[in-house]
Amino acid sequence: MISAAFTEKLAAVVGPKWVLTDPAELACYARDASVASGHPAAVVLPGSTSEVSAVLRLAAEAGIPVTPRGAGTGLAGGAVPGEGMVLALTRIRQLAVHKQDLVAVAGAGAITADLHTAAETDGLFYPPDPSSASVCTIGGNIATNAGGPHGFKYGVTRDYLLGLEVVLADGTVLQTGGRTLKNSTGYSLTQLLCGSEGTLGVITQAVLRLIPRPEDRAGVLAAFDDAGAAAQAVLDIIAAGISPGAIELMDRTALEPAAESLWPHPPAAVLLVEVDGPGEVVQRHAGKIEDICGRSADKTQRAAGADYEEFHRLRRSISGSLTRLYPVKIGEDVAVPVGRVTDFIEKVTGISKDTCVRIAVFGHAADGNLHPNILFDPRDTDERQVKAAMDGIFQAALKCGGTLSGEHGIGMLKAPYFETAVGSEAVAVMRGIKKAFDPRGLLNPGKIWLTGGEVK
């Protein structure tokens, strides 16, 4: 699909070093962190917005589909290519904090954890905190509207996105928003592009809002014999007027990798509750949370400093730890109303029993964003069982008044369920938006709800 002559044109734009066609190199870009995989014909790594623009002009002239990619940490197949080329943005890594303006300007390839560190150095805070923050990119975060544990109190990527530099399918460079903290000038194209998963344009740079860093932080760890009691404790904490920085829920299966070192008898569920703010408020709220959890928990423990960081590492390590225990792990991501978390967990327990497939549940309980992870060995689990478990999880989320994704996006893996979730009317409107941005359907075809090709 991609000729040698076209490859030479690409090399003239970005340099021969940054055009990959060797099968061994292409294999590194054939998949993301999900179970999906593709077959790219070439990979191009531009180093600037102007190079992205030139590459997309060439692709548009040749009618070649383009799959934008960050670090490949996505879990929904959003960066998995078809037969066209991958446009990897990892070289565009500039990052600058402008303290007086309370903003950071970051290239699409800037690492999220580097932004956290740069902000904290200036006494500021960037709350979105995906579990893959040490490797994932700002561009990828924006493409999927990434969240993380701080979503309940502070919001997600979209809430900190002020402006974008984005390249459209024909190579046009578009500037949206800006560096002002408020902006009510026309349609909010910035917010529209956030969460569009590379189907409307290729993000090359972003202006991100920063806020003052919280003065203090502490955590409470509570272990429960009943997962429903843990979910109820979440509601009780919120009802008490406390806005926790995070409430992370982990069920027994999710805790399995760490069980031996932390619990002789693993609890049914654990809550990790973070509070932040002025020192006196943090201590008072931590005490209230201990009291609330203590009504039904077997054990509560307050932690600060190094102890708190250890608990936080436990939560971050769950996904990787489960991968080491099970040959295949499909990490799903749904969101349900907070009051239906208990109901959803019960439904997932039933799905696991009915399909004979293990499912671990963990995630951000305060905002109802949970991650059911399907765990299995393909040598003794039929793919029909896995499909039934996936179908059941999505149907359960929708029946609870929820949605297919809270932060990972739709990609290709959830595309078959998309119209059921949002309705045919919404899909029709989105088709119109897609046609306005990318009428030939060259950008990230096959993702969200698209099949590729010209948009009808």
Tab-separated table of C-alpha atoms in Angstrom:
chain	number	residue	atom	x	y	z
A	1	MET	CA	0.000	0.000	0.000
A	2	ILE	CA	2.951	2.323	0.643
A	3	SER	CA	5.432	2.527	-2.224
A	4	ALA	CA	9.177	3.080	-2.024
A	5	ALA	CA	8.674	6.429	-3.764
A	6	PHE	CA	6.220	7.528	-1.081
A	7	THR	CA	8.604	6.398	1.644
A	8	GLU	CA	11.314	8.554	0.087
A	9	LYS	CA	8.984	11.558	0.233
A	10	LEU	CA	8.382	10.900	3.930
A	11	ALA	CA	12.120	10.610	4.558
A	12	ALA	CA	12.656	13.952	2.855
A	13	VAL	CA	10.341	15.548	5.428
A	14	VAL	CA	11.412	13.901	8.696
A	15	GLY	CA	14.776	12.345	7.815
A	16	PRO	CA	15.468	8.711	6.821
A	17	LYS	CA	16.126	7.743	10.456
A	18	TRP	CA	12.526	8.539	11.376
A	19	VAL	CA	10.750	6.467	8.732
A	20	LEU	CA	10.480	2.815	9.738
A	21	THR	CA	9.642	0.028	7.315
A	22	ASP	CA	11.603	-2.939	8.663
A	23	PRO	CA	9.142	-5.640	9.828
A	24	ALA	CA	10.888	-6.010	13.181
A	25	GLU	CA	10.523	-2.277	13.854
A	26	LEU	CA	6.947	-2.190	12.584
A	27	ALA	CA	6.024	-4.953	15.034
A	28	CYS	CA	6.748	-2.573	17.916
A	29	TYR	CA	3.986	-0.280	16.652
A	30	ALA	CA	1.464	-2.957	15.665
A	31	ARG	CA	-0.404	-2.926	18.979
A	32	ASP	CA	-1.069	-0.913	22.098
A	33	ALA	CA	-1.500	-2.210	25.659
A	34	SER	CA	-4.763	-3.958	24.737
A	35	VAL	CA	-5.205	-7.395	23.172
A	36	ALA	CA	-5.737	-5.887	19.693
A	37	SER	CA	-3.066	-5.807	17.001
A	38	GLY	CA	-2.674	-4.493	13.457
A	39	HIS	CA	-0.323	-4.356	10.470
A	40	PRO	CA	1.214	-0.944	9.767
A	41	ALA	CA	2.950	-0.511	6.423
A	42	ALA	CA	5.222	2.220	7.794
A	43	VAL	CA	5.872	4.247	10.919
A	44	VAL	CA	6.779	7.940	10.775
A	45	LEU	CA	8.153	9.861	13.761
A	46	PRO	CA	7.948	13.620	13.050
A	47	GLY	CA	9.794	16.075	15.277
A	48	SER	CA	7.613	19.165	14.914
A	49	THR	CA	4.169	20.441	13.993
A	50	SER	CA	5.441	21.517	10.578
A	51	GLU	CA	6.679	17.997	9.899
A	52	VAL	CA	3.341	16.527	10.985
A	53	SER	CA	1.598	18.923	8.602
A	54	ALA	CA	3.854	17.943	5.686
A	55	VAL	CA	3.410	14.220	6.390
A	56	LEU	CA	-0.378	14.519	6.526
A	57	ARG	CA	-0.417	16.474	3.259
A	58	LEU	CA	1.510	13.654	1.597
A	59	ALA	CA	-0.821	11.033	3.097
A	60	ALA	CA	-3.898	12.969	1.960
A	61	GLU	CA	-2.558	13.279	-1.594
A	62	ALA	CA	-1.895	9.520	-1.689
A	63	GLY	CA	-5.118	8.551	0.122
A	64	ILE	CA	-3.191	6.689	2.835
A	65	PRO	CA	-4.870	6.172	6.243
A	66	VAL	CA	-2.971	7.489	9.278
A	67	THR	CA	-3.100	6.204	12.853
A	68	PRO	CA	-1.830	8.769	15.402
A	69	ARG	CA	0.025	7.242	18.345
A	70	GLY	CA	1.544	8.290	21.645
A	71	ALA	CA	3.281	5.808	23.935
A	72	GLY	CA	0.942	2.930	23.081
A	73	THR	CA	-0.379	2.542	26.643
A	74	GLY	CA	-4.042	2.604	25.595
A	75	LEU	CA	-6.292	-0.290	26.565
A	76	ALA	CA	-9.029	-0.032	23.931
A	77	GLY	CA	-7.085	-0.517	20.696
A	78	GLY	CA	-7.235	3.197	19.886
A	79	ALA	CA	-3.667	3.332	18.537
A	80	VAL	CA	-3.754	-0.024	16.739
A	81	PRO	CA	-3.184	0.590	13.015
A	82	GLY	CA	-4.842	-0.830	9.947
A	83	GLU	CA	-2.934	-1.145	6.688
A	84	GLY	CA	-1.798	2.467	6.471
A	85	MET	CA	0.895	4.200	8.441
A	86	VAL	CA	1.428	5.050	12.079
A	87	LEU	CA	2.238	8.636	12.991
A	88	ALA	CA	4.110	8.431	16.313
A	89	LEU	CA	4.297	11.767	18.180
A	90	THR	CA	6.827	10.754	20.835
A	91	ARG	CA	9.592	13.033	19.543
A	92	ILE	CA	7.514	16.187	20.117
A	93	ARG	CA	8.356	16.416	23.821
A	94	GLN	CA	8.842	20.100	24.642
A	95	LEU	CA	7.514	21.109	28.056
A	96	ALA	CA	7.451	24.489	29.800
A	97	VAL	CA	5.680	25.711	32.925
A	98	HIS	CA	4.576	29.364	32.976
A	99	LYS	CA	4.029	29.933	36.673
A	100	GLN	CA	2.498	33.409	36.497
A	101	ASP	CA	-0.071	32.302	33.931
A	102	LEU	CA	-0.809	29.055	35.826
A	103	VAL	CA	-0.332	27.038	32.641
A	104	ALA	CA	2.014	24.540	31.069
A	105	VAL	CA	2.694	24.233	27.345
A	106	ALA	CA	3.418	20.638	26.412
A	107	GLY	CA	4.196	18.812	23.205
A	108	ALA	CA	2.084	15.789	22.338
A	109	GLY	CA	4.960	13.463	23.221
A	110	ALA	CA	5.679	14.973	26.648
A	111	ILE	CA	5.446	12.379	29.432
A	112	THR	CA	2.647	12.988	31.930
A	113	ALA	CA	4.850	12.312	34.974
A	114	ASP	CA	7.357	14.885	33.696
A	115	LEU	CA	4.564	17.461	33.677
A	116	HIS	CA	3.677	16.497	37.267
A	117	THR	CA	7.284	16.989	38.347
A	118	ALA	CA	7.714	20.274	36.487
A	119	ALA	CA	4.509	21.673	37.990
A	120	GLU	CA	5.414	20.599	41.525
A	121	THR	CA	8.839	22.218	41.207
A	122	ASP	CA	7.023	25.539	40.860
A	123	GLY	CA	4.575	24.788	43.683
A	124	LEU	CA	1.789	23.877	41.258
A	125	PHE	CA	-0.321	20.796	40.598
A	126	TYR	CA	-1.583	19.016	37.486
A	127	PRO	CA	-4.275	16.638	38.824
A	128	PRO	CA	-4.949	14.188	35.919
A	129	ASP	CA	-2.936	11.127	36.909
A	130	PRO	CA	-3.385	7.976	34.772
A	131	SER	CA	-1.851	4.808	36.191
A	132	SER	CA	0.593	4.792	33.270
A	133	ALA	CA	1.717	8.378	34.028
A	134	SER	CA	5.397	7.404	34.090
A	135	VAL	CA	5.277	6.509	30.378
A	136	CYS	CA	2.053	7.812	28.790
A	137	THR	CA	2.014	11.038	26.791
A	138	ILE	CA	0.038	14.256	27.018
A	139	GLY	CA	-1.213	13.823	23.465
A	140	GLY	CA	-2.546	10.371	24.268
A	141	ASN	CA	-4.134	11.672	27.476
A	142	ILE	CA	-5.974	14.340	25.509
A	143	ALA	CA	-7.004	11.921	22.764
A	144	THR	CA	-8.788	9.717	25.308
A	145	ASN	CA	-9.683	12.381	27.900
A	146	ALA	CA	-7.658	10.448	30.472
A	147	GLY	CA	-8.492	10.707	34.151
A	148	GLY	CA	-7.110	8.792	37.089
A	149	PRO	CA	-7.670	8.679	40.846
A	150	HIS	CA	-8.126	12.443	41.295
A	151	GLY	CA	-11.121	12.688	38.970
A	152	PHE	CA	-13.806	13.014	41.655
A	153	LYS	CA	-12.363	16.115	43.307
A	154	TYR	CA	-10.374	17.669	40.508
A	155	GLY	CA	-11.778	16.432	37.211
A	156	VAL	CA	-10.119	14.869	34.171
A	157	THR	CA	-7.905	16.006	31.302
A	158	ARG	CA	-10.691	17.965	29.585
A	159	ASP	CA	-11.081	20.135	32.693
A	160	TYR	CA	-7.454	21.328	32.413
A	161	LEU	CA	-7.238	21.742	28.659
A	162	LEU	CA	-7.128	25.404	27.571
A	163	GLY	CA	-5.783	25.277	24.045
A	164	LEU	CA	-4.507	22.999	21.308
A	165	GLU	CA	-2.319	22.982	18.253
A	166	VAL	CA	-3.738	20.315	15.971
A	167	VAL	CA	-3.122	19.256	12.373
A	168	LEU	CA	-6.119	18.261	10.272
A	169	ALA	CA	-6.197	15.410	7.765
A	170	ASP	CA	-5.238	17.657	4.839
A	171	GLY	CA	-2.251	19.133	6.690
A	172	THR	CA	-3.970	22.338	7.843
A	173	VAL	CA	-2.616	23.542	11.209
A	174	LEU	CA	-5.387	24.665	13.557
A	175	GLN	CA	-4.968	26.658	16.775
A	176	THR	CA	-7.793	26.384	19.320
A	177	GLY	CA	-8.268	28.109	22.656
A	178	GLY	CA	-5.235	29.768	24.206
A	179	ARG	CA	-3.448	30.595	27.450
A	180	THR	CA	-6.295	32.421	29.181
A	181	LEU	CA	-8.011	30.628	32.055
A	182	LYS	CA	-11.428	31.679	30.737
A	183	ASN	CA	-12.548	31.665	27.126
A	184	SER	CA	-16.050	32.096	25.734
A	185	THR	CA	-15.166	32.862	22.137
A	186	GLY	CA	-17.141	30.744	19.714
A	187	TYR	CA	-17.464	26.969	19.572
A	188	SER	CA	-15.202	25.086	21.956
A	189	LEU	CA	-13.176	23.138	19.415
A	190	THR	CA	-10.596	22.433	22.117
A	191	GLN	CA	-13.090	20.423	24.142
A	192	LEU	CA	-14.490	18.734	21.042
A	193	LEU	CA	-11.057	17.455	20.052
A	194	CYS	CA	-10.408	16.133	23.563
A	195	GLY	CA	-11.560	12.521	23.635
A	196	SER	CA	-11.825	12.231	19.847
A	197	GLU	CA	-9.103	9.544	19.782
A	198	GLY	CA	-7.238	10.910	16.775
A	199	THR	CA	-10.261	10.670	14.469
A	200	LEU	CA	-10.632	14.444	13.940
A	201	GLY	CA	-7.047	15.718	13.972
A	202	VAL	CA	-3.512	15.066	15.168
A	203	ILE	CA	-2.682	16.901	18.399
A	204	THR	CA	0.857	18.298	18.445
A	205	GLN	CA	0.814	20.741	21.376
A	206	ALA	CA	-1.434	21.658	24.312
A	207	VAL	CA	-1.894	24.450	26.814
A	208	LEU	CA	-2.831	22.947	30.184
A	209	ARG	CA	-4.135	24.645	33.302
A	210	LEU	CA	-2.238	24.215	36.577
A	211	ILE	CA	-3.520	24.865	40.106
A	212	PRO	CA	-1.773	25.506	43.442
A	213	ARG	CA	-0.291	22.378	44.982
A	214	PRO	CA	-2.213	21.116	48.057
A	215	GLU	CA	-0.485	21.934	51.322
A	216	ASP	CA	-0.779	18.457	52.830
A	217	ARG	CA	-1.917	14.956	51.967
A	218	ALA	CA	-2.782	11.784	53.868
A	219	GLY	CA	-4.380	8.449	53.184
A	220	VAL	CA	-6.632	5.962	54.921
A	221	LEU	CA	-6.549	2.262	54.051
A	222	ALA	CA	-9.627	0.240	55.012
A	223	ALA	CA	-10.136	-3.519	54.540
A	224	PHE	CA	-13.669	-4.953	54.297
A	225	ASP	CA	-15.128	-8.454	54.452
A	226	ASP	CA	-17.865	-7.387	52.063
A	227	ALA	CA	-17.411	-5.430	48.827
A	228	GLY	CA	-20.865	-3.928	49.191
A	229	ALA	CA	-19.888	-2.476	52.559
A	230	ALA	CA	-16.832	-0.879	50.952
A	231	ALA	CA	-19.017	0.709	48.248
A	232	GLN	CA	-21.429	1.991	50.907
A	233	ALA	CA	-18.537	3.533	52.813
A	234	VAL	CA	-17.721	5.545	49.688
A	235	LEU	CA	-21.233	7.007	49.696
A	236	ASP	CA	-21.048	7.703	53.424
A	237	ILE	CA	-17.750	9.576	53.061
A	238	ILE	CA	-19.181	11.812	50.344
A	239	ALA	CA	-22.423	12.317	52.301
A	240	ALA	CA	-20.339	13.539	55.252
A	241	GLY	CA	-19.320	16.565	53.193
A	242	ILE	CA	-15.788	15.359	52.485
A	243	SER	CA	-14.294	15.797	49.005
A	244	PRO	CA	-11.563	13.154	48.944
A	245	GLY	CA	-8.652	13.596	46.572
A	246	ALA	CA	-9.179	9.960	45.613
A	247	ILE	CA	-11.069	6.845	46.663
A	248	GLU	CA	-9.633	3.710	45.108
A	249	LEU	CA	-11.460	0.395	45.447
A	250	MET	CA	-9.738	-2.964	44.935
A	251	ASP	CA	-11.537	-6.306	45.204
A	252	ARG	CA	-10.059	-9.606	46.392
A	253	THR	CA	-9.065	-10.797	42.924
A	254	ALA	CA	-7.319	-7.509	42.159
A	255	LEU	CA	-5.445	-7.763	45.461
A	256	GLU	CA	-4.341	-11.337	44.831
A	257	PRO	CA	-0.786	-10.484	43.678
A	258	ALA	CA	-0.108	-8.500	46.884
A	259	ALA	CA	-2.134	-10.618	49.267
A	260	GLU	CA	0.658	-12.704	50.728
A	261	SER	CA	2.795	-9.724	51.697
A	262	LEU	CA	-0.016	-7.573	53.100
A	263	TRP	CA	-2.840	-9.849	54.314
A	264	PRO	CA	-2.703	-13.442	55.580
A	265	HIS	CA	-6.400	-13.649	54.621
A	266	PRO	CA	-7.172	-11.256	51.758
A	267	PRO	CA	-10.225	-9.039	52.405
A	268	ALA	CA	-13.163	-8.937	50.025
A	269	ALA	CA	-12.314	-5.332	49.185
A	270	VAL	CA	-9.970	-2.530	50.172
A	271	LEU	CA	-10.500	1.214	49.983
A	272	LEU	CA	-7.592	3.614	49.680
A	273	VAL	CA	-8.887	7.096	50.484
A	274	GLU	CA	-6.750	10.176	49.902
A	275	VAL	CA	-7.436	13.584	51.424
A	276	ASP	CA	-5.525	16.736	50.612
A	277	GLY	CA	-5.605	20.433	51.428
A	278	PRO	CA	-4.629	22.546	54.468
A	279	GLY	CA	-2.904	20.465	57.145
A	280	GLU	CA	-5.585	20.848	59.808
A	281	VAL	CA	-8.354	19.958	57.363
A	282	VAL	CA	-6.464	16.904	56.131
A	283	GLN	CA	-6.062	15.491	59.630
A	284	ARG	CA	-9.668	16.218	60.586
A	285	HIS	CA	-11.070	14.647	57.430
A	286	ALA	CA	-8.753	11.629	57.714
A	287	GLY	CA	-10.113	11.064	61.207
A	288	LYS	CA	-13.706	11.264	59.964
A	289	ILE	CA	-12.942	8.801	57.187
A	290	GLU	CA	-11.438	6.372	59.685
A	291	ASP	CA	-14.587	6.625	61.780
A	292	ILE	CA	-16.893	6.102	58.797
A	293	CYS	CA	-14.952	3.127	57.430
A	294	GLY	CA	-14.526	1.706	60.924
A	295	ARG	CA	-18.280	1.098	61.184
A	296	SER	CA	-18.066	-1.802	58.736
A	297	ALA	CA	-14.370	-2.382	57.970
A	298	ASP	CA	-12.289	-5.077	59.621
A	299	LYS	CA	-9.292	-2.803	59.761
A	300	THR	CA	-8.435	0.830	59.064
A	301	GLN	CA	-5.015	2.396	58.915
A	302	ARG	CA	-3.988	6.021	58.416
A	303	ALA	CA	-0.882	6.705	56.368
A	304	ALA	CA	1.186	9.738	55.437
A	305	GLY	CA	4.515	10.312	53.765
A	306	ALA	CA	6.373	7.157	52.768
A	307	ASP	CA	3.627	4.877	54.120
A	308	TYR	CA	1.036	6.578	51.962
A	309	GLU	CA	3.246	6.342	48.888
A	310	GLU	CA	3.598	2.600	49.516
A	311	PHE	CA	-0.176	2.166	49.482
A	312	HIS	CA	-0.412	4.303	46.353
A	313	ARG	CA	2.180	2.095	44.633
A	314	LEU	CA	0.024	-0.913	45.528
A	315	ARG	CA	-2.878	0.557	43.549
A	316	ARG	CA	-0.656	1.483	40.604
A	317	SER	CA	0.912	-1.963	40.489
A	318	ILE	CA	-2.333	-3.926	40.252
A	319	SER	CA	-2.638	-4.023	36.470
A	320	GLY	CA	0.962	-5.101	35.907
A	321	SER	CA	0.823	-7.626	38.740
A	322	LEU	CA	-2.252	-9.295	37.301
A	323	THR	CA	-0.507	-9.556	33.940
A	324	ARG	CA	2.239	-11.575	35.584
A	325	LEU	CA	-0.293	-13.966	37.129
A	326	TYR	CA	-2.518	-14.536	34.097
A	327	PRO	CA	-1.445	-15.153	30.487
A	328	VAL	CA	-4.152	-12.812	29.166
A	329	LYS	CA	-5.675	-9.766	30.847
A	330	ILE	CA	-8.335	-7.644	29.163
A	331	GLY	CA	-8.574	-4.367	31.058
A	332	GLU	CA	-12.019	-2.844	30.670
A	333	ASP	CA	-13.155	0.603	31.759
A	334	VAL	CA	-16.735	1.615	32.497
A	335	ALA	CA	-18.397	4.341	34.530
A	336	VAL	CA	-21.643	4.036	36.475
A	337	PRO	CA	-23.504	6.448	38.774
A	338	VAL	CA	-21.808	6.414	42.167
A	339	GLY	CA	-24.965	5.121	43.826
A	340	ARG	CA	-24.943	2.062	41.531
A	341	VAL	CA	-21.364	0.925	42.231
A	342	THR	CA	-22.563	-1.840	44.577
A	343	ASP	CA	-25.144	-2.997	42.049
A	344	PHE	CA	-22.554	-3.082	39.266
A	345	ILE	CA	-20.040	-5.063	41.339
A	346	GLU	CA	-22.756	-7.608	42.164
A	347	LYS	CA	-23.611	-7.931	38.478
A	348	VAL	CA	-19.936	-8.500	37.591
A	349	THR	CA	-19.691	-11.185	40.275
A	350	GLY	CA	-22.634	-12.939	38.627
A	351	ILE	CA	-21.080	-12.581	35.161
A	352	SER	CA	-17.870	-14.167	36.432
A	353	LYS	CA	-19.792	-17.155	37.828
A	354	ASP	CA	-21.946	-17.562	34.725
A	355	THR	CA	-19.041	-17.446	32.274
A	356	CYS	CA	-16.481	-19.248	34.495
A	357	VAL	CA	-14.018	-16.419	33.799
A	358	ARG	CA	-12.205	-14.602	36.593
A	359	ILE	CA	-12.872	-10.863	36.728
A	360	ALA	CA	-10.988	-8.475	38.983
A	361	VAL	CA	-12.666	-5.163	39.816
A	362	PHE	CA	-10.751	-2.076	40.875
A	363	GLY	CA	-10.846	1.610	40.109
A	364	HIS	CA	-11.963	5.063	41.072
A	365	ALA	CA	-14.986	4.415	43.267
A	366	ALA	CA	-15.713	8.044	44.159
A	367	ASP	CA	-16.742	8.874	40.585
A	368	GLY	CA	-18.006	5.409	39.651
A	369	ASN	CA	-15.201	4.723	37.167
A	370	LEU	CA	-14.354	1.042	37.582
A	371	HIS	CA	-11.983	-1.285	35.735
A	372	PRO	CA	-13.269	-4.859	35.461
A	373	ASN	CA	-10.303	-6.917	34.247
A	374	ILE	CA	-11.013	-10.213	32.521
A	375	LEU	CA	-8.309	-12.749	33.444
A	376	PHE	CA	-7.776	-16.086	31.732
A	377	ASP	CA	-5.476	-18.638	30.174
A	378	PRO	CA	-6.447	-19.261	26.514
A	379	ARG	CA	-5.395	-22.882	26.878
A	380	ASP	CA	-8.350	-23.615	29.150
A	381	THR	CA	-10.799	-20.798	28.405
A	382	ASP	CA	-12.959	-20.690	25.293
A	383	GLU	CA	-13.072	-17.355	23.453
A	384	ARG	CA	-16.861	-17.524	23.620
A	385	GLN	CA	-16.643	-17.361	27.407
A	386	VAL	CA	-14.459	-14.261	27.164
A	387	LYS	CA	-16.831	-12.623	24.666
A	388	ALA	CA	-19.762	-13.388	26.959
A	389	ALA	CA	-17.920	-11.805	29.895
A	390	MET	CA	-17.150	-8.662	27.858
A	391	ASP	CA	-20.738	-8.379	26.633
A	392	GLY	CA	-22.012	-8.879	30.164
A	393	ILE	CA	-19.783	-6.167	31.633
A	394	PHE	CA	-20.863	-3.554	29.080
A	395	GLN	CA	-24.527	-4.498	29.360
A	396	ALA	CA	-24.305	-4.330	33.146
A	397	ALA	CA	-22.795	-0.845	33.006
A	398	LEU	CA	-25.508	0.408	30.659
A	399	LYS	CA	-28.273	-1.178	32.754
A	400	CYS	CA	-26.900	0.668	35.765
A	401	GLY	CA	-27.262	3.951	33.884
A	402	GLY	CA	-23.561	4.038	33.071
A	403	THR	CA	-21.371	4.323	30.001
A	404	LEU	CA	-18.737	2.326	28.113
A	405	SER	CA	-15.705	4.323	29.174
A	406	GLY	CA	-14.720	6.741	31.894
A	407	GLU	CA	-11.159	7.398	30.716
A	408	HIS	CA	-9.730	4.779	28.324
A	409	GLY	CA	-11.825	5.652	25.284
A	410	ILE	CA	-13.648	3.430	22.787
A	411	GLY	CA	-10.925	2.548	20.289
A	412	MET	CA	-11.689	-0.519	18.207
A	413	LEU	CA	-12.530	-2.937	21.005
A	414	LYS	CA	-15.656	-1.114	22.215
A	415	ALA	CA	-16.753	0.175	18.804
A	416	PRO	CA	-19.364	-2.599	18.341
A	417	TYR	CA	-21.158	-1.400	21.485
A	418	PHE	CA	-20.955	2.318	20.790
A	419	GLU	CA	-24.276	2.997	19.056
A	420	THR	CA	-26.136	1.030	21.725
A	421	ALA	CA	-24.540	3.225	24.367
A	422	VAL	CA	-25.095	6.660	22.816
A	423	GLY	CA	-27.988	6.150	20.400
A	424	SER	CA	-28.294	6.432	16.635
A	425	GLU	CA	-29.121	10.159	16.805
A	426	ALA	CA	-25.836	10.949	18.535
A	427	VAL	CA	-23.928	8.795	16.048
A	428	ALA	CA	-25.505	10.732	13.173
A	429	VAL	CA	-24.366	14.041	14.680
A	430	MET	CA	-20.860	12.656	15.204
A	431	ARG	CA	-20.729	11.489	11.593
A	432	GLY	CA	-21.422	15.068	10.541
A	433	ILE	CA	-18.610	16.355	12.755
A	434	LYS	CA	-16.231	13.729	11.394
A	435	LYS	CA	-17.115	14.696	7.822
A	436	ALA	CA	-16.352	18.353	8.540
A	437	PHE	CA	-12.899	17.554	9.942
A	438	ASP	CA	-11.897	14.516	7.867
A	439	PRO	CA	-14.293	13.914	4.935
A	440	ARG	CA	-12.230	11.079	3.440
A	441	GLY	CA	-11.990	9.190	6.726
A	442	LEU	CA	-8.184	8.954	6.658
A	443	LEU	CA	-7.546	9.660	10.356
A	444	ASN	CA	-7.606	6.628	12.642
A	445	PRO	CA	-10.197	4.660	10.658
A	446	GLY	CA	-12.095	1.878	12.366
A	447	LYS	CA	-12.064	3.546	15.774
A	448	ILE	CA	-15.010	4.558	18.002
A	449	TRP	CA	-17.764	3.792	15.448
A	450	LEU	CA	-16.128	4.287	12.078
A	451	THR	CA	-15.359	1.707	9.432
A	452	GLY	CA	-12.916	3.873	7.468
A	453	GLY	CA	-13.115	5.435	4.049
A	454	GLU	CA	-15.128	8.447	2.983
A	455	VAL	CA	-17.664	9.575	5.580
A	456	LYS	CA	-21.228	9.297	4.259
